[in-house]
mmCIF file of C-alpha atoms in Angstrom:
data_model
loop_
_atom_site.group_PDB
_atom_site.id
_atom_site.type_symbol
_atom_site.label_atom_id
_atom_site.label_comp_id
_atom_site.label_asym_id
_atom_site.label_seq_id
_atom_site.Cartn_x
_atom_site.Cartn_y
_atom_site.Cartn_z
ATOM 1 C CA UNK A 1271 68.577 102.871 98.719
ATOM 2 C CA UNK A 1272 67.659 99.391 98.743
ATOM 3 C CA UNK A 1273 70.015 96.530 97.985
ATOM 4 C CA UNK A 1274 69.263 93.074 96.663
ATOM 5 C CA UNK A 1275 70.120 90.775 99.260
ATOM 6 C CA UNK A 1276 72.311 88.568 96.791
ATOM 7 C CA UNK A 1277 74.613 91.935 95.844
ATOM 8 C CA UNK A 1278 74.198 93.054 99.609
ATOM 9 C CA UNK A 1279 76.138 89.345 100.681
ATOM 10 C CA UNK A 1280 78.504 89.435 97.727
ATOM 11 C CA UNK A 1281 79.336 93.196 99.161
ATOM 12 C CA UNK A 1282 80.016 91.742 102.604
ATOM 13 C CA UNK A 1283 81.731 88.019 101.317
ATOM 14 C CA UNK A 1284 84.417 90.288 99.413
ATOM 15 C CA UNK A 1285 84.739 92.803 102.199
ATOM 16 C CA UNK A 1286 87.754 90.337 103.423
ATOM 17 C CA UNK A 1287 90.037 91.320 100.064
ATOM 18 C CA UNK A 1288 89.439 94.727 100.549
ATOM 19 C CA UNK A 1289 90.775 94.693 104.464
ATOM 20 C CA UNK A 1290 93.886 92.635 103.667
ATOM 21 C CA UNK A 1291 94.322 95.124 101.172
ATOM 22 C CA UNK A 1292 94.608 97.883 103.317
ATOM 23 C CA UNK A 1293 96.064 95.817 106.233
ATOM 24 C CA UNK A 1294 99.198 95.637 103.622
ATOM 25 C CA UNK A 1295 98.872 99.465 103.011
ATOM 26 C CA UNK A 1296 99.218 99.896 106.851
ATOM 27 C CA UNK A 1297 102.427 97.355 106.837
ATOM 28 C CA UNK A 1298 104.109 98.939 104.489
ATOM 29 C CA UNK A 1299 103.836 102.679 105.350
ATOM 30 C CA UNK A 1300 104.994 100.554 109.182
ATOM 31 C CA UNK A 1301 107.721 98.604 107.912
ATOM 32 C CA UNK A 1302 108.686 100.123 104.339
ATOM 33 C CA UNK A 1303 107.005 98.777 101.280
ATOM 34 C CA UNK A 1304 110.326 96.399 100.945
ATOM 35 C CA UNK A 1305 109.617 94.666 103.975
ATOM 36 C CA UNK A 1306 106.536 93.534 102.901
ATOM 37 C CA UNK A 1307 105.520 90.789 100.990
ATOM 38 C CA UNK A 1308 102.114 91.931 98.844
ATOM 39 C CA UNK A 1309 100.247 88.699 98.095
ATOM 40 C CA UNK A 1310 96.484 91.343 97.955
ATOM 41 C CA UNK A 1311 94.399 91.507 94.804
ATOM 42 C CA UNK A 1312 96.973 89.380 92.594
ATOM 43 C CA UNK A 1313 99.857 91.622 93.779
ATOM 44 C CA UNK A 1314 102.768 88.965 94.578
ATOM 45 C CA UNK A 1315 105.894 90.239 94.446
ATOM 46 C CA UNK A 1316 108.349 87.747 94.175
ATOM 47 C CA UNK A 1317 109.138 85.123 91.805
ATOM 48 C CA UNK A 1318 107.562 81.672 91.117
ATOM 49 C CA UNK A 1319 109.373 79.139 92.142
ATOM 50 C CA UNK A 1320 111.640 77.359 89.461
ATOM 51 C CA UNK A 1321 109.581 74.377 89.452
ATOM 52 C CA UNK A 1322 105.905 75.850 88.828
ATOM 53 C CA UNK A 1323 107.950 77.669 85.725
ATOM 54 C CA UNK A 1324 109.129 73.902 84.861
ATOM 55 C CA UNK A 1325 105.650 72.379 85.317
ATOM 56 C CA UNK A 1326 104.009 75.303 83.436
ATOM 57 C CA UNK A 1327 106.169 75.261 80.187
ATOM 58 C CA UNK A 1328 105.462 71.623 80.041
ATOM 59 C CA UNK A 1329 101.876 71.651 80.353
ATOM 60 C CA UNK A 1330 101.754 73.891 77.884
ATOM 61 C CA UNK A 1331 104.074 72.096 75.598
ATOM 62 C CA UNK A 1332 101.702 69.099 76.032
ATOM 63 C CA UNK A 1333 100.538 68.317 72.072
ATOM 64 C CA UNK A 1334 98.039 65.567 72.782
ATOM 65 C CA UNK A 1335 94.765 65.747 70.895
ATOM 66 C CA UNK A 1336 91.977 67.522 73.524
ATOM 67 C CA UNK A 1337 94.589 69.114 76.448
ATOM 68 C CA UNK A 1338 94.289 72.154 75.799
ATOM 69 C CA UNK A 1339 90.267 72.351 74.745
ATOM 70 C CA UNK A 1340 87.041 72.880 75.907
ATOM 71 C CA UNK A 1341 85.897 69.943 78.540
ATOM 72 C CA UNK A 1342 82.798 67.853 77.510
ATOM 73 C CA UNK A 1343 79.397 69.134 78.313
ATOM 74 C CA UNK A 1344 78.532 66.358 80.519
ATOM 75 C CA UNK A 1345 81.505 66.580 82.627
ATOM 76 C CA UNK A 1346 81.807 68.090 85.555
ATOM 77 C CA UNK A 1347 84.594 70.121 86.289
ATOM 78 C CA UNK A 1348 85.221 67.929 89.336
ATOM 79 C CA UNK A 1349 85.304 65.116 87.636
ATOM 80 C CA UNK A 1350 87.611 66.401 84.725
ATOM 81 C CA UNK A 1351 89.948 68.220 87.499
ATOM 82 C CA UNK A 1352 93.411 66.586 87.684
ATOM 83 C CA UNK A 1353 96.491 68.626 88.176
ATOM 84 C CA UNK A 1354 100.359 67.427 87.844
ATOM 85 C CA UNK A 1355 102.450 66.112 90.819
ATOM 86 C CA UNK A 1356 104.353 69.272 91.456
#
């Protein structure tokens, strides 16, 4: 069956996630799933640090007008981009 070649490279750009995914499957059953640190497909499996959990409650504690909303139209998220010194 054919494949449009913009799904056929998203197939083989993502093929990477899926590998490391079942790298960690092969680690674990190897080394016991404790001795293996899961960072796959959003699967971390230890805490934050204490200072992302810091920087995070105070960003979102931030109450000036037009933090937490949508960006202007004519902005580019590059140019709106700034993250706190962490």
């Amino acid at each position: 069956m054919p494949v449009a070649k913009k799904i056929q490279a998203s197939i083989e750009k993502s093929s990477w996630i899926r590998k490391m995914f079942e790298e960690g499957m092969v680690r674990k059953a190897k080394y016991g799933a404790e001795n293996v640190f899961d960072f796959s497909i959003g699967n971390p499996n230890l805490e934050p640090p204490a200072k992302f959990k810091e920087v995070l409650r105070g960003l979102a504690a931030d109450t000036r007008a037009g933090v937490h909303g949508y960006m202007p139209m004519q902005v580019t998220w590059k140019q709106e981009r700034r993250w706190p010194n962490i």
